[in-house]
Tab-separated table of C-alpha atoms and ligand atoms in Angstrom:
chain	number	residue	atom	x	y	z
A	1	MET	CA	-13.256	-24.092	-32.035
A	2	ALA	CA	-9.934	-22.585	-32.917
A	3	GLU	CA	-11.840	-20.003	-34.760
A	4	TRP	CA	-11.269	-17.823	-31.132
A	5	ASN	CA	-8.242	-16.943	-29.890
A	6	TYR	CA	-8.564	-17.420	-26.520
A	7	GLU	CA	-5.348	-16.052	-24.978
A	8	ILE	CA	-5.754	-12.482	-26.974
A	9	LEU	CA	-9.535	-12.519	-26.268
A	10	TRP	CA	-8.491	-12.630	-22.512
A	11	LYS	CA	-5.800	-9.581	-22.557
A	12	GLU	CA	-9.003	-7.921	-24.277
A	13	THR	CA	-11.540	-8.624	-21.294
A	14	MET	CA	-8.819	-8.042	-18.947
A	15	ASN	CA	-8.010	-4.349	-20.968
A	16	GLN	CA	-11.794	-3.546	-21.116
A	17	MET	CA	-12.215	-4.140	-17.286
A	18	LYS	CA	-9.094	-2.501	-16.367
A	19	GLY	CA	-10.900	0.608	-18.155
A	20	GLU	CA	-13.891	-0.219	-15.466
A	21	LEU	CA	-12.323	-0.544	-11.921
A	22	ASN	CA	-10.946	1.970	-10.460
A	23	GLU	CA	-7.160	2.004	-10.468
A	24	GLN	CA	-6.219	0.243	-7.146
A	25	GLU	CA	-8.317	-2.460	-7.275
A	26	PHE	CA	-7.565	-3.818	-11.262
A	27	ALA	CA	-3.908	-3.978	-9.321
A	28	MET	CA	-4.704	-5.917	-6.397
A	29	TRP	CA	-7.397	-7.966	-7.664
A	30	PHE	CA	-6.638	-8.774	-11.184
A	31	ASN	CA	-3.119	-10.691	-10.926
A	32	LEU	CA	-5.099	-12.936	-13.417
A	33	GLU	CA	-3.081	-14.918	-15.899
A	34	TYR	CA	-4.365	-17.052	-19.142
A	35	LEU	CA	-3.724	-20.500	-18.962
A	36	SER	CA	-5.670	-22.893	-21.958
A	37	ALA	CA	-9.819	-23.047	-22.619
A	38	THR	CA	-11.876	-24.647	-23.938
A	39	GLU	CA	-15.475	-24.385	-25.614
A	40	GLN	CA	-17.171	-23.128	-22.834
A	41	GLU	CA	-14.412	-22.468	-20.240
A	42	ILE	CA	-11.314	-20.500	-19.554
A	43	ALA	CA	-8.977	-21.615	-16.782
A	44	ILE	CA	-7.369	-18.759	-15.563
A	45	ALA	CA	-4.253	-18.859	-12.642
A	46	VAL	CA	-4.696	-17.376	-9.516
A	47	PRO	CA	-1.206	-16.272	-7.247
A	48	SER	CA	-2.549	-17.994	-3.800
A	49	SER	CA	-6.533	-19.833	-3.137
A	50	PHE	CA	-7.112	-17.081	-0.950
A	51	TYR	CA	-6.817	-15.088	-3.341
A	52	LYS	CA	-8.922	-17.442	-5.901
A	53	ASP	CA	-11.397	-17.455	-2.955
A	54	GLN	CA	-11.647	-13.268	-2.589
A	55	VAL	CA	-11.342	-12.999	-7.091
A	56	LYS	CA	-14.618	-15.700	-7.070
A	57	GLN	CA	-16.444	-14.470	-4.589
A	58	ARG	CA	-16.040	-10.821	-5.933
A	59	TYR	CA	-15.806	-11.209	-9.680
A	60	GLN	CA	-16.545	-14.291	-11.086
A	61	GLY	CA	-20.236	-12.856	-12.266
A	62	TYR	CA	-18.429	-10.371	-13.952
A	63	ILE	CA	-15.164	-11.605	-15.891
A	64	GLU	CA	-18.035	-13.838	-17.384
A	65	ASN	CA	-20.357	-11.488	-17.695
A	66	LYS	CA	-17.474	-9.784	-19.868
A	67	LEU	CA	-16.600	-12.505	-21.756
A	68	THR	CA	-19.877	-13.262	-22.408
A	69	GLU	CA	-20.726	-9.826	-23.777
A	70	LEU	CA	-17.307	-10.131	-25.691
A	71	MET	CA	-18.114	-13.338	-27.628
A	72	GLY	CA	-21.413	-13.371	-27.996
A	73	LYS	CA	-21.951	-16.603	-26.499
A	74	GLU	CA	-21.551	-17.710	-22.407
A	75	VAL	CA	-18.252	-18.651	-21.151
A	76	SER	CA	-17.444	-19.683	-18.031
A	77	VAL	CA	-14.300	-19.265	-16.489
A	78	SER	CA	-12.688	-21.374	-13.682
A	79	PHE	CA	-9.638	-20.365	-11.261
A	80	GLU	CA	-6.494	-22.453	-10.608
A	81	VAL	CA	-3.896	-21.526	-7.950
A	82	LYS	CA	-0.607	-21.254	-9.515
A	83	PRO	CA	1.866	-19.339	-7.319
A	84	LYS	CA	3.643	-17.096	-9.431
A	85	ASN	CA	6.963	-17.856	-7.600
A	86	GLN	CA	6.989	-21.551	-7.705
A	87	ASN	CA	6.375	-21.467	-11.142
A	88	ASP	CA	8.004	-18.945	-13.353
A	89	ASP	CA	10.648	-20.639	-14.705
A	90	LYS	CA	12.526	-17.634	-16.774
A	91	ILE	CA	13.690	-16.248	-13.653
A	92	LEU	CA	15.279	-19.040	-11.719
A	93	SER	CA	15.711	-21.534	-14.249
A	94	GLY	CA	19.232	-23.846	-13.454
A	95	SER	CA	21.618	-20.602	-13.098
A	96	SER	CA	23.408	-20.358	-9.685
A	97	GLU	CA	24.018	-17.275	-9.424
A	98	LYS	CA	20.990	-15.592	-8.438
A	99	ASN	CA	19.142	-13.312	-10.781
A	100	TYR	CA	17.046	-10.579	-10.134
A	101	GLN	CA	15.907	-8.856	-12.601
A	102	LYS	CA	11.740	-9.631	-12.739
A	103	THR	CA	9.168	-11.416	-14.376
A	104	GLU	CA	7.025	-7.916	-15.624
A	105	LYS	CA	6.273	-8.758	-18.806
A	106	LYS	CA	7.467	-5.999	-19.985
A	107	ASP	CA	10.494	-8.276	-21.003
A	108	VAL	CA	12.924	-6.336	-18.668
A	109	SER	CA	14.645	-9.956	-18.287
A	110	GLU	CA	16.951	-8.373	-21.859
A	111	LYS	CA	18.554	-5.696	-20.234
A	112	PRO	CA	20.159	-6.580	-16.749
A	113	LYS	CA	18.833	-3.819	-14.311
A	114	THR	CA	22.364	-2.563	-13.069
A	115	ALA	CA	23.385	-1.542	-16.700
A	116	GLU	CA	20.597	1.416	-15.726
A	117	LYS	CA	20.274	2.124	-12.596
A	118	PRO	CA	22.457	1.209	-9.626
A	119	ASN	CA	21.280	-0.543	-6.760
A	120	HIS	CA	19.122	1.596	-4.195
A	121	PRO	CA	21.694	1.871	-1.254
A	122	GLN	CA	18.815	0.785	1.388
A	123	LEU	CA	17.411	-2.404	0.073
A	124	ARG	CA	18.310	-5.678	-0.514
A	125	LYS	CA	18.218	-6.784	-3.426
A	126	ASP	CA	16.936	-9.873	-3.235
A	127	TYR	CA	13.988	-8.651	-0.725
A	128	ILE	CA	11.128	-8.325	-3.912
A	129	PHE	CA	8.387	-10.070	-4.885
A	130	ASP	CA	9.826	-12.502	-7.165
A	131	PHE	CA	11.412	-14.216	-3.805
A	132	TYR	CA	8.156	-13.447	-2.014
A	133	VAL	CA	6.402	-16.792	-1.739
A	134	ILE	CA	2.702	-15.678	-1.653
A	135	GLY	CA	0.699	-18.741	0.694
A	136	ASP	CA	-2.236	-18.435	2.574
A	137	ASN	CA	-0.410	-16.359	5.931
A	138	ASN	CA	0.070	-13.520	3.821
A	139	SER	CA	-1.783	-13.152	1.051
A	140	PHE	CA	-3.447	-10.150	1.244
A	141	ALA	CA	-0.834	-8.628	2.496
A	142	SER	CA	1.309	-9.269	-0.534
A	143	ASN	CA	-1.683	-8.572	-2.745
A	144	ALA	CA	-2.366	-5.251	-1.434
A	145	ALA	CA	1.610	-4.841	-0.983
A	146	LEU	CA	2.036	-5.911	-5.226
A	147	ALA	CA	-0.694	-2.697	-5.732
A	148	ILE	CA	0.953	-0.450	-3.562
A	149	GLY	CA	3.682	-0.661	-5.224
A	150	ARG	CA	2.454	-0.376	-8.191
A	151	ASN	CA	0.186	2.845	-7.466
A	152	PRO	CA	1.972	4.363	-4.759
A	153	GLY	CA	0.310	7.430	-2.367
A	154	THR	CA	-2.971	6.449	-3.859
A	155	ALA	CA	-5.221	3.901	-1.812
A	156	TYR	CA	-3.577	2.388	1.435
A	157	ASN	CA	-2.100	5.657	2.734
A	158	PRO	CA	-0.186	4.742	5.316
A	159	PHE	CA	0.610	0.645	4.618
A	160	LEU	CA	1.275	-0.855	7.574
A	161	ILE	CA	2.154	-5.261	8.131
A	162	TYR	CA	2.319	-5.824	11.679
A	163	GLY	CA	3.434	-9.805	12.824
A	164	GLY	CA	6.247	-11.489	14.929
A	165	VAL	CA	9.642	-12.216	13.860
A	166	GLY	CA	10.781	-13.947	10.693
A	167	LEU	CA	7.159	-13.602	9.320
A	168	GLY	CA	8.215	-11.181	6.337
A	169	LYS	CA	7.368	-8.127	6.821
A	170	THR	CA	11.160	-6.389	6.055
A	171	HIS	CA	11.031	-8.373	2.886
A	172	LEU	CA	7.334	-7.174	1.792
A	173	MET	CA	8.177	-3.744	2.752
A	174	GLN	CA	11.682	-3.659	0.504
A	175	ALA	CA	9.620	-5.546	-2.379
A	176	ILE	CA	7.397	-2.283	-2.440
A	177	GLY	CA	9.816	0.368	-2.131
A	178	ASN	CA	12.047	-2.165	-5.068
A	179	TYR	CA	9.512	-2.198	-7.505
A	180	VAL	CA	8.825	1.182	-7.164
A	181	TYR	CA	12.214	2.330	-7.193
A	182	ASP	CA	12.847	0.074	-10.117
A	183	ASN	CA	10.160	0.626	-12.390
A	184	SER	CA	9.894	4.981	-11.759
A	185	ASN	CA	11.900	7.637	-10.966
A	186	MET	CA	10.546	8.047	-7.414
A	187	LYS	CA	12.354	8.607	-4.533
A	188	VAL	CA	12.612	5.996	-2.503
A	189	ILE	CA	13.912	5.593	1.463
A	190	TYR	CA	13.899	2.868	2.943
A	191	ILE	CA	14.882	3.114	6.836
A	192	THR	CA	14.392	1.179	10.795
A	193	ALA	CA	12.194	2.926	13.131
A	194	GLU	CA	15.731	2.663	15.410
A	195	SER	CA	18.056	4.550	12.958
A	196	PHE	CA	15.403	6.936	12.092
A	197	THR	CA	15.688	8.160	16.050
A	198	ASN	CA	19.512	7.923	15.883
A	199	GLU	CA	19.798	9.858	12.830
A	200	PHE	CA	17.328	12.377	14.758
A	201	ILE	CA	19.254	12.747	17.803
A	202	GLN	CA	22.415	13.446	16.321
A	203	ALA	CA	20.295	16.266	14.091
A	204	ILE	CA	19.202	17.778	16.601
A	205	ARG	CA	23.193	17.451	18.564
A	206	ASP	CA	24.483	19.092	15.084
A	207	ASN	CA	22.052	21.678	15.011
A	208	GLN	CA	20.638	20.105	11.815
A	209	THR	CA	17.198	19.692	12.048
A	210	ALA	CA	15.686	21.103	9.145
A	211	ALA	CA	18.063	19.090	7.053
A	212	PHE	CA	16.337	16.120	8.897
A	213	LYS	CA	13.258	17.184	7.836
A	214	ASN	CA	13.588	18.003	4.035
A	215	LYS	CA	15.102	14.585	4.061
A	216	TYR	CA	12.284	12.644	5.223
A	217	ARG	CA	9.586	15.385	4.214
A	218	PHE	CA	9.956	14.946	0.279
A	219	VAL	CA	10.146	10.998	-0.879
A	220	ASP	CA	7.812	9.963	-2.610
A	221	VAL	CA	8.226	6.542	-0.688
A	222	LEU	CA	9.114	6.799	2.617
A	223	LEU	CA	9.351	3.093	4.229
A	224	ILE	CA	9.559	3.024	8.398
A	225	ASP	CA	10.617	-0.863	9.253
A	226	ASP	CA	9.696	-1.849	13.145
A	227	ILE	CA	8.226	1.263	14.733
A	228	HIS	CA	7.591	-0.587	17.975
A	229	PHE	CA	10.988	0.551	18.810
A	230	LEU	CA	9.508	4.363	18.860
A	231	GLN	CA	7.794	2.986	22.094
A	232	LYS	CA	9.353	5.796	24.765
A	233	LYS	CA	10.881	8.481	22.051
A	234	LEU	CA	8.977	10.739	22.423
A	235	GLU	CA	10.218	13.854	19.957
A	236	THR	CA	11.014	11.046	17.928
A	237	GLN	CA	7.795	10.059	17.832
A	238	GLU	CA	6.533	14.218	17.419
A	239	GLU	CA	9.335	14.048	14.500
A	240	LEU	CA	7.463	11.630	12.660
A	241	PHE	CA	3.917	12.406	13.332
A	242	HIS	CA	4.929	16.122	11.104
A	243	THR	CA	6.871	14.318	8.679
A	244	PHE	CA	3.628	11.932	8.215
A	245	ASN	CA	1.126	14.529	8.074
A	246	ALA	CA	3.154	17.110	5.473
A	247	LEU	CA	3.298	13.403	3.541
A	248	TYR	CA	-0.264	12.339	4.096
A	249	ASP	CA	-1.113	15.630	2.793
A	250	ALA	CA	1.497	15.054	0.122
A	251	ASN	CA	-0.642	11.917	-1.253
A	252	LYS	CA	3.018	10.429	-0.790
A	253	GLN	CA	2.917	6.424	0.435
A	254	MET	CA	4.101	5.495	3.960
A	255	VAL	CA	4.832	2.212	4.919
A	256	PHE	CA	5.093	0.983	8.513
A	257	THR	CA	5.861	-2.520	9.919
A	258	CYS	CA	5.798	-3.433	13.530
A	259	ASP	CA	5.771	-6.689	15.730
A	260	ARG	CA	2.729	-6.013	16.928
A	261	PRO	CA	-1.395	-4.495	15.963
A	262	VAL	CA	-1.071	-0.695	16.786
A	263	SER	CA	-3.468	-0.898	19.532
A	264	GLU	CA	-0.869	-2.721	20.976
A	265	LEU	CA	1.788	-0.890	21.062
A	266	LYS	CA	2.281	1.620	24.422
A	267	ASN	CA	3.867	4.663	25.557
A	268	LEU	CA	2.638	5.734	21.655
A	269	SER	CA	1.424	9.163	21.439
A	270	ASP	CA	-2.857	8.830	20.613
A	271	ARG	CA	-2.510	11.271	17.404
A	272	LEU	CA	0.906	9.397	15.935
A	273	ARG	CA	-1.358	6.363	16.844
A	274	SER	CA	-4.239	7.097	15.281
A	275	ARG	CA	-2.043	7.685	12.064
A	276	PHE	CA	-0.882	4.412	11.997
A	277	GLU	CA	-4.227	2.769	12.122
A	278	ARG	CA	-5.431	5.499	9.616
A	279	GLY	CA	-4.687	3.428	6.272
A	280	LEU	CA	-4.340	-0.317	5.848
A	281	ASN	CA	-3.086	-2.211	8.378
A	282	VAL	CA	-2.491	-5.982	7.783
A	283	ASP	CA	-0.787	-8.765	9.846
A	284	LEU	CA	1.128	-11.969	8.790
A	285	GLN	CA	0.796	-15.267	10.212
A	286	PRO	CA	2.954	-17.926	10.892
A	287	PRO	CA	3.136	-19.964	7.500
A	288	SER	CA	1.171	-23.192	6.405
A	289	TYR	CA	2.617	-26.223	6.274
A	290	GLU	CA	2.033	-25.803	3.274
A	291	THR	CA	3.400	-22.670	2.459
A	292	ARG	CA	7.354	-23.472	4.568
A	293	PHE	CA	6.816	-25.927	2.037
A	294	ALA	CA	6.989	-23.727	-0.573
A	295	ILE	CA	8.890	-21.332	0.778
A	296	LEU	CA	11.816	-23.439	0.555
A	297	LYS	CA	11.760	-25.359	-2.759
A	298	LYS	CA	11.609	-21.797	-3.722
A	299	LYS	CA	15.355	-21.371	-2.081
A	300	ILE	CA	16.615	-24.894	-2.264
A	301	GLU	CA	15.605	-23.422	-6.252
A	302	VAL	CA	17.380	-20.161	-5.938
A	303	GLU	CA	20.694	-21.905	-4.101
A	304	ASN	CA	20.476	-24.526	-7.093
A	305	VAL	CA	21.264	-27.501	-4.012
A	306	HIS	CA	19.518	-30.837	-4.630
A	307	ILE	CA	17.768	-31.371	-2.057
A	308	PRO	CA	15.309	-34.506	-1.752
A	309	ASP	CA	11.807	-34.145	-1.389
A	310	GLU	CA	11.803	-35.531	1.529
A	311	VAL	CA	14.298	-33.882	3.388
A	312	VAL	CA	12.409	-30.404	2.687
A	313	ALA	CA	9.152	-31.758	4.184
A	314	LEU	CA	10.750	-32.816	6.980
A	315	VAL	CA	12.374	-29.496	7.577
A	316	SER	CA	8.660	-27.861	7.319
A	317	LYS	CA	7.414	-30.301	9.442
A	318	ASN	CA	10.277	-29.558	11.797
A	319	VAL	CA	10.754	-25.958	11.818
A	320	SER	CA	7.194	-24.302	12.359
A	321	THR	CA	7.646	-20.979	14.141
A	322	ASN	CA	8.954	-18.582	11.055
A	323	ILE	CA	10.839	-18.304	7.885
A	324	ARG	CA	14.203	-16.989	9.771
A	325	ASP	CA	14.560	-20.312	11.803
A	326	LEU	CA	13.579	-22.330	8.383
A	327	GLU	CA	15.999	-20.270	6.464
A	328	ALA	CA	18.377	-21.274	9.139
A	329	ALA	CA	17.673	-24.561	8.721
A	330	LEU	CA	18.601	-24.868	5.173
A	331	THR	CA	21.251	-23.049	4.946
A	332	LYS	CA	22.981	-25.304	8.245
A	333	LEU	CA	22.273	-28.522	5.427
A	334	ILE	CA	23.191	-26.781	2.285
A	335	ALA	CA	25.866	-25.853	4.003
A	336	TYR	CA	27.182	-29.410	5.788
A	337	ALA	CA	26.210	-31.028	1.896
A	338	LYS	CA	28.986	-28.694	0.258
A	339	LEU	CA	31.643	-29.714	3.400
A	340	VAL	CA	31.286	-33.153	2.879
A	341	GLY	CA	30.210	-32.892	-0.970
A	342	LYS	CA	27.431	-35.474	-0.048
A	343	PRO	CA	23.791	-35.261	-1.488
A	344	ILE	CA	21.867	-34.418	1.236
A	345	THR	CA	19.585	-37.956	2.962
A	346	VAL	CA	16.149	-37.416	5.961
A	347	GLU	CA	19.172	-39.505	7.938
A	348	THR	CA	22.236	-36.832	7.510
A	349	ALA	CA	19.530	-34.201	7.867
A	350	GLN	CA	17.697	-35.224	10.946
A	351	GLN	CA	21.331	-35.312	12.495
A	352	GLN	CA	22.519	-31.911	11.708
A	353	LEU	CA	19.315	-30.234	12.472
A	354	LYS	CA	18.721	-31.926	15.559
A	355	ASP	CA	19.210	-28.971	17.632
A	356	VAL	CA	17.149	-27.062	15.493
A	357	PHE	CA	14.664	-29.546	15.586
A	358	ALA	CA	14.315	-30.173	19.444
A	359	SER	CA	14.870	-26.822	19.838
A	360	PRO	CA	11.714	-24.998	22.608
A	361	ARG	CA	10.299	-22.528	20.191
A	362	GLN	CA	9.913	-25.424	17.244
A	363	THR	CA	6.751	-26.170	19.199
A	364	ASN	CA	4.277	-24.902	21.120
A	365	MET	CA	6.540	-26.719	23.777
A	366	SER	CA	7.065	-23.292	25.913
A	367	LEU	CA	3.351	-22.183	25.674
A	368	GLU	CA	2.211	-26.508	27.197
A	369	ILE	CA	4.990	-25.570	29.553
A	370	ILE	CA	3.779	-22.138	30.694
A	371	GLN	CA	0.055	-22.945	30.706
A	372	ARG	CA	1.775	-26.812	33.055
A	373	VAL	CA	3.928	-24.473	35.260
A	374	VAL	CA	1.053	-21.922	35.874
A	375	ALA	CA	-1.485	-24.629	36.958
A	376	GLU	CA	0.307	-26.504	38.597
A	377	TYR	CA	1.545	-23.660	40.293
A	378	PHE	CA	-2.116	-22.674	41.276
A	379	SER	CA	-3.257	-26.528	41.391
A	380	LEU	CA	-5.265	-26.886	38.511
A	381	SER	CA	-5.107	-28.293	35.369
A	382	VAL	CA	-3.946	-27.314	32.101
A	383	ASN	CA	-7.793	-28.232	31.068
A	384	ASP	CA	-9.319	-25.690	33.781
A	385	LEU	CA	-6.894	-22.963	31.987
A	386	LYS	CA	-8.438	-23.676	28.052
A	387	SER	CA	-11.952	-24.215	29.235
A	388	LYS	CA	-14.665	-21.830	29.522
A	389	LYS	CA	-14.672	-21.638	32.934
A	390	LYS	CA	-15.171	-18.129	34.543
A	391	THR	CA	-14.773	-18.812	38.266
A	392	GLN	CA	-11.796	-16.046	39.726
A	393	ASN	CA	-9.796	-19.339	41.012
A	394	ILE	CA	-10.005	-19.975	37.550
A	395	VAL	CA	-9.480	-16.877	35.652
A	396	PHE	CA	-6.968	-14.913	37.609
A	397	PRO	CA	-4.575	-18.030	36.687
A	398	ARG	CA	-5.925	-17.546	33.648
A	399	GLN	CA	-5.252	-14.298	32.295
A	400	LEU	CA	-1.533	-14.516	34.215
A	401	SER	CA	-0.627	-17.026	31.986
A	402	MET	CA	-1.905	-14.840	28.840
A	403	TYR	CA	0.026	-12.207	30.517
A	404	ILE	CA	3.313	-14.345	30.957
A	405	THR	CA	3.059	-15.984	27.156
A	406	ARG	CA	2.736	-12.529	26.018
A	407	GLU	CA	6.263	-11.269	27.814
A	408	ILE	CA	8.309	-14.284	27.231
A	409	THR	CA	7.241	-15.345	23.872
A	410	GLU	CA	7.281	-13.650	20.849
A	411	TYR	CA	3.664	-15.856	20.178
A	412	SER	CA	0.530	-13.440	18.534
A	413	THR	CA	-2.440	-12.454	20.962
A	414	THR	CA	-4.250	-14.585	18.282
A	415	GLU	CA	-1.796	-17.983	18.814
A	416	VAL	CA	-2.206	-17.476	22.586
A	417	GLY	CA	-6.521	-17.319	22.346
A	418	GLN	CA	-5.953	-19.753	20.324
A	419	ALA	CA	-3.614	-22.146	23.118
A	420	PHE	CA	-6.020	-21.013	25.592
A	421	GLY	CA	-9.230	-22.851	23.980
A	422	GLY	CA	-9.593	-20.897	21.172
A	423	ARG	CA	-10.120	-17.194	22.248
A	424	ASP	CA	-10.164	-14.269	20.239
A	425	HIS	CA	-7.134	-12.035	20.588
A	426	THR	CA	-8.963	-9.085	22.341
A	427	THR	CA	-9.648	-11.831	24.958
A	428	VAL	CA	-6.078	-11.630	25.574
A	429	MET	CA	-5.536	-8.220	24.939
A	430	HIS	CA	-7.853	-7.794	27.847
A	431	ALA	CA	-6.277	-10.104	30.029
A	432	CYS	CA	-2.513	-8.779	29.888
A	433	GLN	CA	-4.601	-5.710	30.791
A	434	LYS	CA	-6.248	-6.621	33.579
A	435	ILE	CA	-2.673	-8.102	35.029
A	436	GLU	CA	-0.865	-5.004	34.379
A	437	ASP	CA	-3.765	-3.120	36.381
A	438	LYS	CA	-3.092	-5.327	39.380
A	439	ILE	CA	0.385	-5.377	39.278
A	440	ARG	CA	0.277	-1.547	39.739
A	441	SER	CA	-2.344	-2.440	42.805
A	442	ASP	CA	-0.724	-5.329	44.072
A	443	PRO	CA	3.332	-5.442	44.107
A	444	THR	CA	3.680	-8.350	45.123
A	445	LEU	CA	2.421	-9.866	42.406
A	446	ASP	CA	5.446	-9.159	40.126
A	447	SER	CA	7.435	-10.559	41.927
A	448	THR	CA	5.121	-14.027	41.994
A	449	ILE	CA	5.133	-12.997	38.415
A	450	GLN	CA	9.044	-13.239	38.324
A	451	SER	CA	9.214	-16.184	39.794
A	452	LEU	CA	6.530	-17.884	37.865
A	453	ILE	CA	9.088	-16.944	34.561
A	454	ARG	CA	12.068	-18.717	36.021
A	455	MET	CA	10.389	-21.969	36.858
A	456	ILE	CA	9.100	-21.409	33.379
A	457	LYS	CA	12.174	-21.638	31.974
A	458	GLU	CA	14.052	-24.044	34.602
A	459	TYR	CA	10.988	-26.279	32.907
A	460	ASN	CA	11.830	-25.936	29.791
A	461	ALA	CA	15.393	-25.838	30.054
A	462	LYS	CA	15.686	-29.483	30.979
A	463	SER	CA	12.758	-31.415	28.803
B	501	LIG	P1	10.350	-9.654	9.371
B	501	LIG	O1	10.672	-8.368	9.034
B	501	LIG	O2	9.197	-9.957	9.452
B	501	LIG	O3	11.065	-10.148	10.816
B	501	LIG	P2	11.956	-10.814	7.083
B	501	LIG	O4	11.666	-9.837	6.190
B	501	LIG	O5	13.414	-10.535	7.612
B	501	LIG	O6	11.236	-10.707	8.203
B	501	LIG	O7	12.168	-12.434	6.899
B	501	LIG	C1	13.329	-13.174	7.248
B	501	LIG	C2	14.055	-14.647	6.171
B	501	LIG	O8	12.518	-15.231	5.902
B	501	LIG	C3	14.025	-13.174	5.106
B	501	LIG	O9	15.349	-13.752	4.286
B	501	LIG	C4	12.848	-13.260	4.182
B	501	LIG	O10	13.573	-13.061	2.323
B	501	LIG	C5	12.247	-14.462	4.557
B	501	LIG	N1	11.329	-14.791	3.795
B	501	LIG	C6	10.043	-14.389	4.599
B	501	LIG	N2	8.314	-14.517	4.490
B	501	LIG	C7	8.891	-15.356	2.694
B	501	LIG	C8	8.294	-15.170	1.767
B	501	LIG	N3	6.882	-15.271	2.143
B	501	LIG	N4	8.643	-15.885	1.057
B	501	LIG	C9	10.264	-16.463	0.740
B	501	LIG	N5	10.664	-15.640	1.673
B	501	LIG	C10	10.095	-15.392	3.072
B	502	LIG	MG1	12.400	-6.937	10.081
């Protein structure tokens, strides 16, 4: 077997495929690294199991044909999941300071980035792809983001990431910005929709709208965070609409984030809505247990502290809402460990985090409570609400509880649908619409809802 150097063979195969596929496609799906080989099989690393499934389905045959063609004999490929972030010891090994250099092959590690270019004024330097753990909840979004970082403005324009709080939207968006900023001379602007709005208002006041327009219409990559803030801001929407068109026509990349699907935004002009929906819209889901575990391990590695795996497992199990909460729990533990100068054990973790673990948002508690309170109010059972029954005495309370859930929790329509007997998110959207319509025609309904919400909150506070 020694006559073939499989690693070089793999490089050549990649080169050839790169020449054959379109750039975007290659950037997105050929994040494949050589691992090892036997006579008949080459093992390739892929960043996540989602990615693996996709690559297998789309490209395995193609890759094998290419290899066979090059070698003149049959060779197969196998894929192994190796989340990049977890295995790249080079970047994280043992240093207690955060090392913000990139993992790209170009060996950027030898020259500190700061020596070449000042940090980008609006981007956090730790919001980079290397620190973003790819899990099943975000693999599509992060692969698309990486592809966009590599080729801004070529496809997926705009790119819109949506999902609940703390799920990694800002991090991913800024990772695109950082990537472009570090690897090119393109002009990148990051701004929240709120600051964009304020700046615009100020510009009007100061008679500086021309300068404002110039600032945002001559960038290569425009990142606007949390566009749900634009609801009801009609003039700012108008301005953004024109900015959008100018950038779109010039093939400049736009990235937006939003806390819900664009279709669920209210008080947004139709033409702006259709622009947002034009490119690629992807959602971030709450992370699975495995992903939560991987994220914690990653942070621990970066912090260079010692926390036993049982503790990591305990936190991953108990903090399931989002990544921000997960980080907060970890920070609390680390602070405690530093303070008392003792290693963290399962007991100390349990003790230190008991409030966090008990907080209602940590489990599906509030959702269950909503169901329980509403069911009780209408003399039904929770199972009725989750059931397929379509009688009016059940349909209405069911729609009402979905509506209330959307009003007072961060759950996405998908999650709410799940909790109500595995219904589709469109059903939830429809339910909310129905209730909104009813509130308009029946003013007493709103006060019923308000008193239900009060009961739910009281109940929640007690449990
Ligand atoms: P959002 O904008 O959706 O509210 P953020 O991007 O602010 O969420 O993420 C919250 C925190 O969680 C940040 O500190 C971020 O670095 C971290 N985080 C989110 N997703 C990941 C991930 N996949 N891997 C590592 N850290 C993550
Ligand atoms: Mg954010």
